[in-house]
Tab-separated table of N, CA and C in Angstrom:
chain	number	residue	atom	x	y	z
F	283	MET	N	0.583	-1.239	-0.191
F	283	MET	CA	0.151	-0.171	-0.178
F	283	MET	C	0.832	1.421	0.303
F	284	ASN	N	0.583	2.416	-0.481
F	284	ASN	CA	1.362	3.511	-0.548
F	284	ASN	C	1.282	3.942	0.591
F	285	ALA	N	2.326	4.689	0.680
F	285	ALA	CA	2.973	5.276	1.696
F	285	ALA	C	2.232	6.841	2.284
F	286	VAL	N	1.790	7.164	3.587
F	286	VAL	CA	0.821	8.211	3.930
F	286	VAL	C	1.679	9.246	4.493
F	287	ALA	N	2.088	10.379	4.048
F	287	ALA	CA	2.778	11.404	4.974
F	287	ALA	C	2.288	11.332	6.331
F	288	THR	N	3.396	11.335	7.115
F	288	THR	CA	2.923	11.191	9.095
F	288	THR	C	1.910	12.498	9.404
F	289	ASP	N	2.329	13.451	8.598
F	289	ASP	CA	1.224	14.886	8.700
F	289	ASP	C	-0.033	14.966	7.877
F	290	ALA	N	-0.145	14.102	6.857
F	290	ALA	CA	-1.366	13.862	5.741
F	290	ALA	C	-2.829	13.486	7.102
F	291	PRO	N	-3.583	14.350	6.846
F	291	PRO	CA	-4.761	13.979	7.454
F	291	PRO	C	-5.581	12.693	7.173
F	292	MET	N	-6.423	12.019	7.853
F	292	MET	CA	-6.931	10.477	7.685
F	292	MET	C	-8.677	11.136	7.367
F	293	PHE	N	-9.064	9.951	6.598
F	293	PHE	CA	-10.598	10.207	6.091
F	293	PHE	C	-11.465	8.871	6.763
F	294	PHE	N	-11.805	9.294	7.694
F	294	PHE	CA	-12.942	8.567	8.410
F	294	PHE	C	-14.189	8.385	7.350
F	295	PHE	N	-14.484	7.054	7.631
F	295	PHE	CA	-15.831	6.833	6.634
F	295	PHE	C	-16.901	5.961	7.391
F	296	GLY	N	-16.520	5.524	8.817
F	296	GLY	CA	-17.175	4.541	9.665
F	296	GLY	C	-17.160	4.989	10.950
F	297	THR	N	-17.000	4.364	11.891
F	297	THR	CA	-17.138	3.981	13.316
F	297	THR	C	-16.381	5.109	14.129
F	298	LEU	N	-15.009	5.555	13.037
F	298	LEU	CA	-14.547	6.836	13.338
F	298	LEU	C	-15.024	7.750	13.538
F	299	MET	N	-16.218	8.062	12.793
F	299	MET	CA	-16.821	9.346	12.635
F	299	MET	C	-17.616	9.918	13.631
F	300	ASP	N	-17.957	8.467	14.715
F	300	ASP	CA	-18.660	8.701	16.049
F	300	ASP	C	-17.295	9.227	17.167
F	301	PRO	N	-17.989	10.252	17.462
F	301	PRO	CA	-16.896	11.216	18.448
F	301	PRO	C	-16.146	10.542	19.689
F	302	ASP	N	-16.984	9.754	20.268
F	302	ASP	CA	-17.056	8.485	21.273
F	302	ASP	C	-16.211	7.744	21.015
F	303	VAL	N	-16.309	7.012	20.135
F	303	VAL	CA	-14.989	6.359	19.229
F	303	VAL	C	-13.734	6.185	19.017
F	304	LEU	N	-14.187	7.683	18.452
F	304	LEU	CA	-12.404	8.439	17.859
F	304	LEU	C	-11.448	8.488	19.375
F	305	ALA	N	-12.408	9.277	20.023
F	305	ALA	CA	-11.315	9.534	21.363
F	305	ALA	C	-11.521	8.239	21.908
F	306	LEU	N	-11.903	7.175	21.999
F	306	LEU	CA	-11.348	6.118	23.125
F	306	LEU	C	-10.323	5.649	22.473
F	307	VAL	N	-10.302	5.822	20.973
F	307	VAL	CA	-9.301	5.077	19.936
F	307	VAL	C	-8.050	5.550	20.465
F	308	LEU	N	-7.835	7.345	20.266
F	308	LEU	CA	-7.028	8.155	20.720
F	308	LEU	C	-6.512	8.207	21.975
F	309	GLY	N	-7.507	7.694	22.567
F	309	GLY	CA	-7.051	7.802	24.278
F	309	GLY	C	-6.920	9.449	24.724
F	310	HIS	N	-7.429	10.023	23.758
F	310	HIS	CA	-7.763	11.798	24.870
F	310	HIS	C	-8.636	12.348	24.058
F	311	SER	N	-8.997	13.603	24.435
F	311	SER	CA	-10.207	14.245	23.748
F	311	SER	C	-9.923	14.936	22.521
F	312	LEU	N	-10.797	15.007	21.843
F	312	LEU	CA	-10.920	15.245	20.597
F	312	LEU	C	-10.290	16.814	20.380
F	313	ALA	N	-10.134	17.890	21.323
F	313	ALA	CA	-9.689	18.950	21.106
F	313	ALA	C	-8.655	19.600	20.488
F	314	SER	N	-7.719	18.217	20.621
F	314	SER	CA	-6.039	18.194	19.384
F	314	SER	C	-6.020	18.173	18.368
F	315	VAL	N	-7.177	17.779	17.943
F	315	VAL	CA	-7.540	17.296	16.367
F	315	VAL	C	-8.653	18.106	15.537
F	316	ARG	N	-8.121	18.540	14.184
F	316	ARG	CA	-9.236	19.422	13.200
F	316	ARG	C	-10.186	17.972	12.705
F	317	ILE	N	-11.599	18.241	12.898
F	317	ILE	CA	-12.365	17.170	12.340
F	317	ILE	C	-13.083	17.770	11.165
F	318	GLU	N	-13.388	17.597	10.199
F	318	GLU	CA	-14.236	18.583	9.196
F	318	GLU	C	-14.824	17.515	8.437
F	319	PRO	N	-16.018	17.841	7.900
F	319	PRO	CA	-16.595	17.085	6.727
F	319	PRO	C	-15.711	17.159	5.641
F	320	ALA	N	-15.725	15.440	4.896
F	320	ALA	CA	-15.361	15.643	3.257
F	320	ALA	C	-15.844	14.540	2.990
F	321	SER	N	-15.859	14.370	1.629
F	321	SER	CA	-16.536	13.225	1.010
F	321	SER	C	-15.315	12.856	-0.226
F	322	VAL	N	-15.525	11.679	-0.530
F	322	VAL	CA	-14.387	10.764	-1.379
F	322	VAL	C	-15.572	10.266	-2.262
F	323	ARG	N	-14.903	10.527	-4.071
F	323	ARG	CA	-16.148	9.679	-5.048
F	323	ARG	C	-15.209	8.906	-5.744
F	324	GLY	N	-16.509	8.191	-6.228
F	324	GLY	CA	-16.398	6.811	-6.940
F	324	GLY	C	-16.235	5.418	-6.096
F	325	VAL	N	-17.100	5.622	-4.926
F	325	VAL	CA	-17.172	4.691	-3.741
F	325	VAL	C	-18.154	4.692	-3.143
F	326	ARG	N	-18.608	3.487	-2.906
F	326	ARG	CA	-19.795	3.000	-1.892
F	326	ARG	C	-19.529	2.458	-0.487
F	327	ARG	N	-20.473	2.693	0.299
F	327	ARG	CA	-19.796	2.288	1.721
F	327	ARG	C	-20.800	1.069	2.070
F	328	VAL	N	-20.179	-0.069	1.821
F	328	VAL	CA	-21.114	-1.377	2.623
F	328	VAL	C	-20.384	-2.070	3.575
F	329	HIS	N	-21.599	-3.133	4.493
F	329	HIS	CA	-21.094	-3.778	5.578
F	329	HIS	C	-19.900	-4.625	5.123
F	330	VAL	N	-18.555	-4.849	5.671
F	330	VAL	CA	-17.985	-5.767	5.696
F	330	VAL	C	-18.855	-7.396	5.948
F	331	ALA	N	-18.732	-8.163	4.943
F	331	ALA	CA	-19.541	-9.175	5.462
F	331	ALA	C	-19.349	-9.961	7.162
F	332	GLY	N	-20.647	-10.137	7.212
F	332	GLY	CA	-20.943	-10.643	8.849
F	332	GLY	C	-20.509	-9.472	9.697
F	333	ARG	N	-19.916	-8.423	9.444
F	333	ARG	CA	-19.667	-7.418	10.379
F	333	ARG	C	-20.335	-6.656	10.638
F	334	SER	N	-20.789	-5.384	11.391
F	334	SER	CA	-21.278	-4.283	11.916
F	334	SER	C	-20.611	-2.952	11.383
F	335	TYR	N	-19.338	-3.272	10.571
F	335	TYR	CA	-18.738	-1.981	10.613
F	335	TYR	C	-18.665	-1.946	9.330
F	336	PRO	N	-18.124	-0.998	8.441
F	336	PRO	CA	-18.219	-0.678	6.731
F	336	PRO	C	-16.696	-0.977	6.295
F	337	MET	N	-16.726	-1.169	4.751
F	337	MET	CA	-16.094	-0.640	3.672
F	337	MET	C	-16.182	-0.413	2.923
F	338	LEU	N	-15.100	0.250	2.254
F	338	LEU	CA	-15.541	1.095	0.486
F	338	LEU	C	-15.261	0.117	-0.385
F	339	ARG	N	-16.056	0.027	-1.531
F	339	ARG	CA	-16.011	-0.666	-2.714
F	339	ARG	C	-15.961	0.237	-4.016
F	340	PRO	N	-15.250	0.403	-4.999
F	340	PRO	CA	-15.666	1.015	-5.845
F	340	PRO	C	-16.989	0.680	-6.748
F	341	HIS	N	-17.770	2.378	-6.930
F	341	HIS	CA	-18.902	2.175	-7.562
F	341	HIS	C	-18.740	3.963	-8.277
F	342	PRO	N	-19.333	3.311	-9.457
F	342	PRO	CA	-18.915	4.804	-10.132
F	342	PRO	C	-20.111	5.443	-10.068
F	343	GLY	N	-19.718	6.790	-10.060
F	343	GLY	CA	-21.090	7.771	-9.646
F	343	GLY	C	-21.048	7.752	-7.939
F	344	GLY	N	-20.361	7.028	-7.480
F	344	GLY	CA	-20.877	6.601	-6.101
F	344	GLY	C	-19.869	8.170	-4.980
F	345	ARG	N	-20.644	8.390	-3.654
F	345	ARG	CA	-19.829	9.331	-3.016
F	345	ARG	C	-20.410	8.715	-1.607
F	346	VAL	N	-19.073	8.968	-1.044
F	346	VAL	CA	-19.278	8.862	0.420
F	346	VAL	C	-18.778	9.854	1.393
F	347	GLU	N	-19.559	10.093	2.197
F	347	GLU	CA	-19.364	11.264	3.234
F	347	GLU	C	-18.650	10.980	4.602
F	348	GLY	N	-17.528	11.722	5.096
F	348	GLY	CA	-17.341	11.205	6.120
F	348	GLY	C	-16.601	12.386	6.929
F	349	HIS	N	-15.122	12.087	7.618
F	349	HIS	CA	-14.546	13.134	8.115
F	349	HIS	C	-12.951	13.261	7.846
F	350	LEU	N	-12.810	14.186	7.960
F	350	LEU	CA	-11.123	14.671	7.627
F	350	LEU	C	-10.824	15.088	8.718
F	351	VAL	N	-9.978	14.169	9.137
F	351	VAL	CA	-9.386	14.418	10.824
F	351	VAL	C	-7.593	14.786	10.229
F	352	GLY	N	-7.025	16.062	11.241
F	352	GLY	CA	-6.011	16.804	11.618
F	352	GLY	C	-4.930	16.739	12.419
F	353	GLY	N	-3.812	16.770	12.217
F	353	GLY	CA	-3.268	17.252	13.613
F	353	GLY	C	-2.921	15.935	14.180
F	354	LEU	N	-3.252	14.753	13.806
F	354	LEU	CA	-3.274	13.253	14.673
F	354	LEU	C	-1.118	13.129	14.629
F	355	SER	N	-1.448	13.007	16.078
F	355	SER	CA	0.143	13.045	16.534
F	355	SER	C	0.924	11.237	15.581
F	356	GLU	N	2.042	11.010	16.368
F	356	GLU	CA	2.249	9.766	15.804
F	356	GLU	C	1.761	8.612	16.676
F	357	LEU	N	1.609	8.645	17.984
F	357	LEU	CA	0.904	8.220	18.711
F	357	LEU	C	-0.334	7.646	18.778
F	358	ASP	N	-1.414	8.367	17.913
F	358	ASP	CA	-2.706	8.738	17.433
F	358	ASP	C	-2.538	7.483	16.226
F	359	ARG	N	-1.717	7.880	15.194
F	359	ARG	CA	-2.150	7.050	14.497
F	359	ARG	C	-1.425	5.594	14.565
F	360	ALA	N	-0.438	5.258	15.602
F	360	ALA	CA	-0.113	3.559	16.312
F	360	ALA	C	-1.483	3.409	16.381
F	361	ARG	N	-1.796	3.946	17.481
F	361	ARG	CA	-3.483	3.943	18.607
F	361	ARG	C	-4.358	3.176	17.026
F	362	LEU	N	-4.543	4.164	15.709
F	362	LEU	CA	-5.566	4.098	14.930
F	362	LEU	C	-5.057	2.854	14.608
F	363	ALA	N	-3.580	2.677	13.628
F	363	ALA	CA	-3.520	1.210	13.159
F	363	ALA	C	-3.858	-0.101	14.120
F	364	TYR	N	-3.687	-0.053	15.711
F	364	TYR	CA	-3.706	-1.077	16.289
F	364	TYR	C	-5.727	-1.384	16.139
F	365	TYR	N	-6.381	-0.444	16.266
F	365	TYR	CA	-7.842	-0.236	16.315
F	365	TYR	C	-8.108	-0.855	14.938
F	366	GLU	N	-7.701	-0.487	13.935
F	366	GLU	CA	-8.009	-1.048	12.386
F	366	GLU	C	-7.660	-2.190	12.207
F	367	GLY	N	-6.589	-2.915	13.037
F	367	GLY	CA	-6.433	-4.563	13.170
F	367	GLY	C	-5.457	-4.797	11.901
F	368	TRP	N	-6.177	-6.074	11.484
F	368	TRP	CA	-5.595	-7.071	10.155
F	368	TRP	C	-6.604	-6.654	8.903
F	369	GLU	N	-7.597	-5.884	9.330
F	369	GLU	CA	-8.878	-5.929	7.936
F	369	GLU	C	-8.486	-4.984	7.441
F	370	TYR	N	-7.557	-3.634	7.852
F	370	TYR	CA	-7.812	-2.538	6.924
F	370	TYR	C	-6.067	-2.237	6.354
F	371	ASP	N	-5.727	-1.815	5.418
F	371	ASP	CA	-4.357	-1.004	5.421
F	371	ASP	C	-4.506	0.214	5.205
F	372	VAL	N	-3.463	0.916	5.185
F	372	VAL	CA	-3.553	2.142	5.213
F	372	VAL	C	-3.301	2.931	3.534
F	373	GLY	N	-4.258	3.344	2.763
F	373	GLY	CA	-4.343	3.927	1.092
F	373	GLY	C	-4.214	5.720	1.648
F	374	ILE	N	-4.185	6.182	-0.056
F	374	ILE	CA	-3.855	7.127	-0.044
F	374	ILE	C	-5.326	7.984	-1.320
F	375	VAL	N	-6.179	8.490	-0.527
F	375	VAL	CA	-6.979	9.197	-1.076
F	375	VAL	C	-7.302	10.507	-1.652
F	376	ALA	N	-7.939	10.480	-2.668
F	376	ALA	CA	-8.256	12.380	-2.667
F	376	ALA	C	-9.439	12.682	-2.393
F	377	VAL	N	-9.800	13.624	-0.843
F	377	VAL	CA	-10.796	13.735	-0.618
F	377	VAL	C	-11.171	15.391	-1.089
F	378	THR	N	-12.758	15.314	-1.100
F	378	THR	CA	-13.095	16.731	-0.942
F	378	THR	C	-13.326	17.641	0.368
F	379	ASP	N	-12.780	18.512	0.591
F	379	ASP	CA	-13.005	19.109	2.327
F	379	ASP	C	-14.098	20.084	2.057
F	380	ALA	N	-14.576	20.520	3.361
F	380	ALA	CA	-15.698	21.317	3.536
F	380	ALA	C	-15.663	22.558	2.599
F	381	ALA	N	-14.157	23.050	2.021
F	381	ALA	CA	-14.643	23.961	1.656
F	381	ALA	C	-14.490	23.892	-0.106
F	382	GLY	N	-14.711	22.340	-0.520
F	382	GLY	CA	-14.765	22.117	-1.714
F	382	GLY	C	-13.341	21.604	-2.539
F	383	ARG	N	-12.082	22.399	-1.740
F	383	ARG	CA	-11.083	21.720	-1.821
F	383	ARG	C	-10.236	20.131	-2.137
F	384	ARG	N	-9.569	20.145	-3.064
F	384	ARG	CA	-8.717	18.469	-2.968
F	384	ARG	C	-8.126	18.241	-1.933
F	385	VAL	N	-8.267	17.409	-0.780
F	385	VAL	CA	-7.388	17.288	-0.162
F	385	VAL	C	-6.755	15.736	-0.561
F	386	THR	N	-5.348	15.556	-0.091
F	386	THR	CA	-4.710	14.026	-0.314
F	386	THR	C	-4.986	13.797	1.328
F	387	ALA	N	-5.231	12.571	1.375
F	387	ALA	CA	-5.446	12.213	3.134
F	387	ALA	C	-4.988	10.478	3.080
F	388	GLY	N	-4.597	9.850	4.027
F	388	GLY	CA	-4.887	8.835	4.186
F	388	GLY	C	-6.337	8.156	4.391
F	389	LEU	N	-6.473	6.798	4.429
F	389	LEU	CA	-7.547	6.320	4.340
F	389	LEU	C	-7.312	4.669	4.778
F	390	TYR	N	-8.201	4.040	5.703
F	390	TYR	CA	-7.832	2.678	5.837
F	390	TYR	C	-8.826	2.213	4.813
F	391	VAL	N	-8.462	0.936	3.956
F	391	VAL	CA	-9.196	0.246	2.704
F	391	VAL	C	-8.850	-1.217	3.084
F	392	CYS	N	-9.763	-2.181	3.100
F	392	CYS	CA	-9.884	-3.429	3.501
F	392	CYS	C	-8.920	-4.172	2.028
F	393	PRO	N	-8.470	-5.116	2.058
F	393	PRO	CA	-7.567	-5.732	1.032
F	393	PRO	C	-8.411	-6.300	0.281
F	394	PRO	N	-8.197	-6.746	-0.758
F	394	PRO	CA	-9.179	-7.437	-1.805
F	394	PRO	C	-9.675	-9.085	-1.078
F	395	HIS	N	-9.064	-9.668	-0.508
F	395	HIS	CA	-9.912	-10.857	0.242
F	395	HIS	C	-10.636	-10.902	1.237
F	396	ILE	N	-10.771	-9.073	1.674
F	396	ILE	CA	-12.347	-9.192	2.652
F	396	ILE	C	-13.211	-8.937	1.884
F	397	GLN	N	-14.022	-10.079	2.530
F	397	GLN	CA	-15.674	-10.019	1.239
F	397	GLN	C	-16.447	-9.084	1.811
F	398	ALA	N	-17.593	-8.235	1.412
F	398	ALA	CA	-18.346	-7.226	1.455
F	398	ALA	C	-19.707	-7.605	1.292
F	399	GLU	N	-20.342	-7.511	1.578
F	399	GLU	CA	-21.939	-7.498	1.686
F	399	GLU	C	-22.381	-5.991	0.978
F	400	ASN	N	-23.995	-6.482	0.219
F	400	ASN	CA	-24.142	-5.141	-0.736
F	400	ASN	C	-25.207	-4.525	0.147
F	401	ARG	N	-24.860	-4.319	1.288
F	401	ARG	CA	-25.611	-3.578	2.145
F	401	ARG	C	-25.028	-2.392	2.253
F	402	VAL	N	-26.098	-1.302	2.190
F	402	VAL	CA	-25.563	-0.215	2.583
F	402	VAL	C	-24.856	0.610	3.917
F	403	TRP	N	-23.874	0.783	4.862
F	403	TRP	CA	-23.364	0.838	5.992
F	403	TRP	C	-24.038	2.425	6.515
F	404	ARG	N	-24.501	2.747	7.299
F	404	ARG	CA	-25.133	3.769	7.928
F	404	ARG	C	-24.930	3.899	9.465
F	405	LEU	N	-24.233	5.140	9.636
F	405	LEU	CA	-23.395	5.268	10.686
F	405	LEU	C	-24.668	5.635	11.996
F	406	GLU	N	-25.734	6.203	11.356
F	406	GLU	CA	-26.980	6.210	12.377
F	406	GLU	C	-27.388	4.730	12.553
F	407	SER	N	-27.519	4.545	11.853
F	407	SER	CA	-27.787	2.249	12.245
F	407	SER	C	-27.444	1.982	13.251
F	408	TRP	N	-25.521	2.125	13.137
F	408	TRP	CA	-24.745	1.726	13.558
F	408	TRP	C	-24.998	2.135	15.229
F	409	GLN	N	-24.800	3.248	15.356
F	409	GLN	CA	-25.009	4.263	16.401
F	409	GLN	C	-26.338	3.507	17.319
F	410	SER	N	-27.283	3.504	16.621
F	410	SER	CA	-28.262	3.140	17.345
F	410	SER	C	-28.534	1.668	17.415
F	411	VAL	N	-27.956	0.517	17.053
F	411	VAL	CA	-28.139	-0.858	17.468
F	411	VAL	C	-27.007	-1.317	17.819
F	412	HIS	N	-25.750	-0.785	17.279
F	412	HIS	CA	-24.578	-1.259	17.719
F	412	HIS	C	-23.837	-0.317	18.971
F	413	LYS	N	-23.847	1.011	19.013
F	413	LYS	CA	-22.826	1.140	19.869
F	413	LYS	C	-22.659	1.569	21.208
F	414	GLY	N	-23.795	0.977	21.883
F	414	GLY	CA	-23.776	1.029	23.392
F	414	GLY	C	-22.704	-0.826	24.056
F	415	GLY	N	-23.488	-1.468	22.614
F	415	GLY	CA	-22.433	-2.725	23.268
F	415	GLY	C	-20.759	-2.431	22.674
F	416	TYR	N	-20.654	-1.692	22.147
F	416	TYR	CA	-19.810	-2.008	21.278
F	416	TYR	C	-18.671	-0.895	22.423
F	417	LEU	N	-19.326	0.210	23.076
F	417	LEU	CA	-17.672	1.188	23.536
F	417	LEU	C	-17.222	0.365	24.963
F	418	PRO	N	-18.161	-0.620	25.779
F	418	PRO	CA	-17.234	-1.347	26.416
F	418	PRO	C	-16.257	-2.441	26.296
F	419	ARG	N	-16.413	-2.575	25.083
F	419	ARG	CA	-15.547	-4.010	24.303
F	419	ARG	C	-14.144	-2.925	23.670
F	420	LEU	N	-14.640	-1.871	23.364
F	420	LEU	CA	-13.862	-0.922	22.844
F	420	LEU	C	-12.542	-0.389	23.644
F	421	ARG	N	-13.161	0.065	25.161
F	421	ARG	CA	-12.048	0.209	25.977
F	421	ARG	C	-11.317	-1.059	26.696
F	422	ARG	N	-12.069	-2.280	26.453
F	422	ARG	CA	-10.892	-3.384	26.728
F	422	ARG	C	-10.194	-3.396	25.362
F	423	LEU	N	-10.186	-3.166	24.776
F	423	LEU	CA	-9.631	-3.384	23.487
F	423	LEU	C	-8.640	-2.387	23.048
F	424	MET	N	-8.794	-1.018	23.630
F	424	MET	CA	-7.543	-0.049	23.925
F	424	MET	C	-6.731	0.037	24.814
F	425	ALA	N	-7.498	-0.541	25.652
F	425	ALA	CA	-6.271	-1.490	27.307
F	425	ALA	C	-4.617	-1.813	26.833
F	426	GLY	N	-5.338	-2.872	25.627
F	426	GLY	CA	-4.164	-3.894	25.143
F	426	GLY	C	-3.013	-3.157	24.624
F	427	PHE	N	-3.218	-2.061	23.956
F	427	PHE	CA	-2.796	-1.464	23.183
F	427	PHE	C	-1.185	-0.862	23.746
F	428	ASP	N	0.093	-1.302	23.234
F	428	ASP	CA	1.389	-1.178	24.190
F	428	ASP	C	1.524	-0.104	23.235
F	429	PRO	N	2.219	0.950	23.485
F	429	PRO	CA	2.967	2.304	22.316
F	429	PRO	C	4.472	1.430	22.505
F	430	GLY	N	5.122	0.738	23.365
F	430	GLY	CA	6.284	0.379	23.534
F	430	GLY	C	6.408	-0.781	22.166
F	431	ALA	N	5.378	-1.198	21.938
F	431	ALA	CA	5.446	-2.315	20.673
F	431	ALA	C	4.905	-2.251	19.148
F	432	SER	N	4.832	-0.298	19.158
F	432	SER	CA	3.978	-0.218	18.023
F	432	SER	C	4.642	-0.440	16.834
F	433	GLY	N	6.269	0.041	16.830
F	433	GLY	CA	6.583	-0.517	15.577
F	433	GLY	C	6.460	0.470	14.776
F	434	ALA	N	6.224	0.104	13.392
F	434	ALA	CA	6.170	0.617	12.037
F	434	ALA	C	4.962	0.501	11.527
F	435	ASP	N	4.125	-0.549	12.122
F	435	ASP	CA	2.846	-0.833	11.583
F	435	ASP	C	2.139	-0.330	12.947
F	436	GLY	N	2.557	-0.086	13.841
F	436	GLY	CA	1.208	0.679	14.857
F	436	GLY	C	0.796	-1.216	15.564
F	437	ALA	N	1.887	-1.998	15.372
F	437	ALA	CA	1.440	-3.110	16.227
F	437	ALA	C	-0.005	-3.835	15.982
F	438	LYS	N	-0.150	-3.836	14.995
F	438	LYS	CA	-1.739	-4.228	14.276
F	438	LYS	C	-1.872	-5.439	15.164
F	439	ARG	N	-3.209	-5.373	15.639
F	439	ARG	CA	-3.563	-6.379	16.951
F	439	ARG	C	-4.125	-7.997	15.811
F	440	PRO	N	-3.908	-9.064	16.658
F	440	PRO	CA	-4.552	-10.274	15.881
F	440	PRO	C	-5.949	-10.123	15.461
F	441	PRO	N	-6.431	-11.089	14.815
F	441	PRO	CA	-7.868	-11.163	14.389
F	441	PRO	C	-8.790	-11.283	15.382
F	442	MET	N	-9.779	-11.134	15.585
F	442	MET	CA	-10.412	-11.511	16.622
F	442	MET	C	-11.175	-12.828	16.149
F	443	ALA	N	-11.959	-13.485	17.550
F	443	ALA	CA	-12.578	-14.827	16.817
F	443	ALA	C	-13.400	-14.773	16.435
F	444	PRO	N	-13.411	-15.386	14.842
F	444	PRO	CA	-14.331	-15.876	13.767
F	444	PRO	C	-15.765	-15.842	14.455
F	445	GLY	N	-16.655	-14.914	13.403
F	445	GLY	CA	-18.031	-14.219	14.234
F	445	GLY	C	-18.133	-13.242	14.752
F	446	ALA	N	-16.975	-12.890	15.565
F	446	ALA	CA	-17.002	-12.061	16.744
F	446	ALA	C	-17.949	-10.533	16.059
F	447	THR	N	-18.080	-9.631	16.649
F	447	THR	CA	-19.128	-8.697	15.972
F	447	THR	C	-18.317	-7.549	16.544
F	448	ARG	N	-17.421	-7.086	16.067
F	448	ARG	CA	-16.847	-5.418	16.669
F	448	ARG	C	-17.757	-4.269	16.297
F	449	GLY	N	-18.684	-4.513	15.955
F	449	GLY	CA	-19.318	-3.103	16.483
F	449	GLY	C	-18.750	-1.897	15.179
F	450	ARG	N	-17.944	-2.400	14.523
F	450	ARG	CA	-17.124	-1.042	13.419
F	450	ARG	C	-15.710	-1.308	13.919
F	451	ARG	N	-15.163	-0.330	12.779
F	451	ARG	CA	-13.936	0.362	12.552
F	451	ARG	C	-13.845	1.499	11.357
F	452	THR	N	-13.612	1.894	11.175
F	452	THR	CA	-13.551	2.924	10.089
F	452	THR	C	-14.662	2.367	8.679
F	453	ALA	N	-11.963	5.365	8.330
F	453	ALA	CA	-11.306	5.113	7.294
F	453	ALA	C	-11.499	5.515	7.320
F	454	GLY	N	-12.860	4.490	8.812
F	454	GLY	CA	-12.590	5.215	8.264
F	454	GLY	C	-13.178	5.296	9.099
């Protein structure tokens, strides 16, 4: 996957758009990061097969709304990599920010072997159905992050048990 500049903003399109989730993943308040609406064209946001979180798939004419998040520290990025785990890699995407400017951003994308469902994923649906049960699991997950073991890939965590529903992750 292409390298993302360490100061580049990230585009989040899934559960990381929820402020409670993002704050738990980063391990601090959101006051130190910049969050603004943004969108990416040519894709569609769908469920990862058997999961409650999304992935992006190419879709001519498609457009996905998300959040462009800047001001992320190296530790923030390591925590994000840990959260995203083995199902996502970091890619590069051109997004349109709130002012209509094209911005190059990092993006968590699923590798080709990850299967998608044909159901559109919606943040509001995830929040009403899954968020309440997910936040306690997320606290436990992020308690396992070891900044000393982060290395170049942010110490990606191992896969969860088959059939486990993690309630999401991004892009995003």
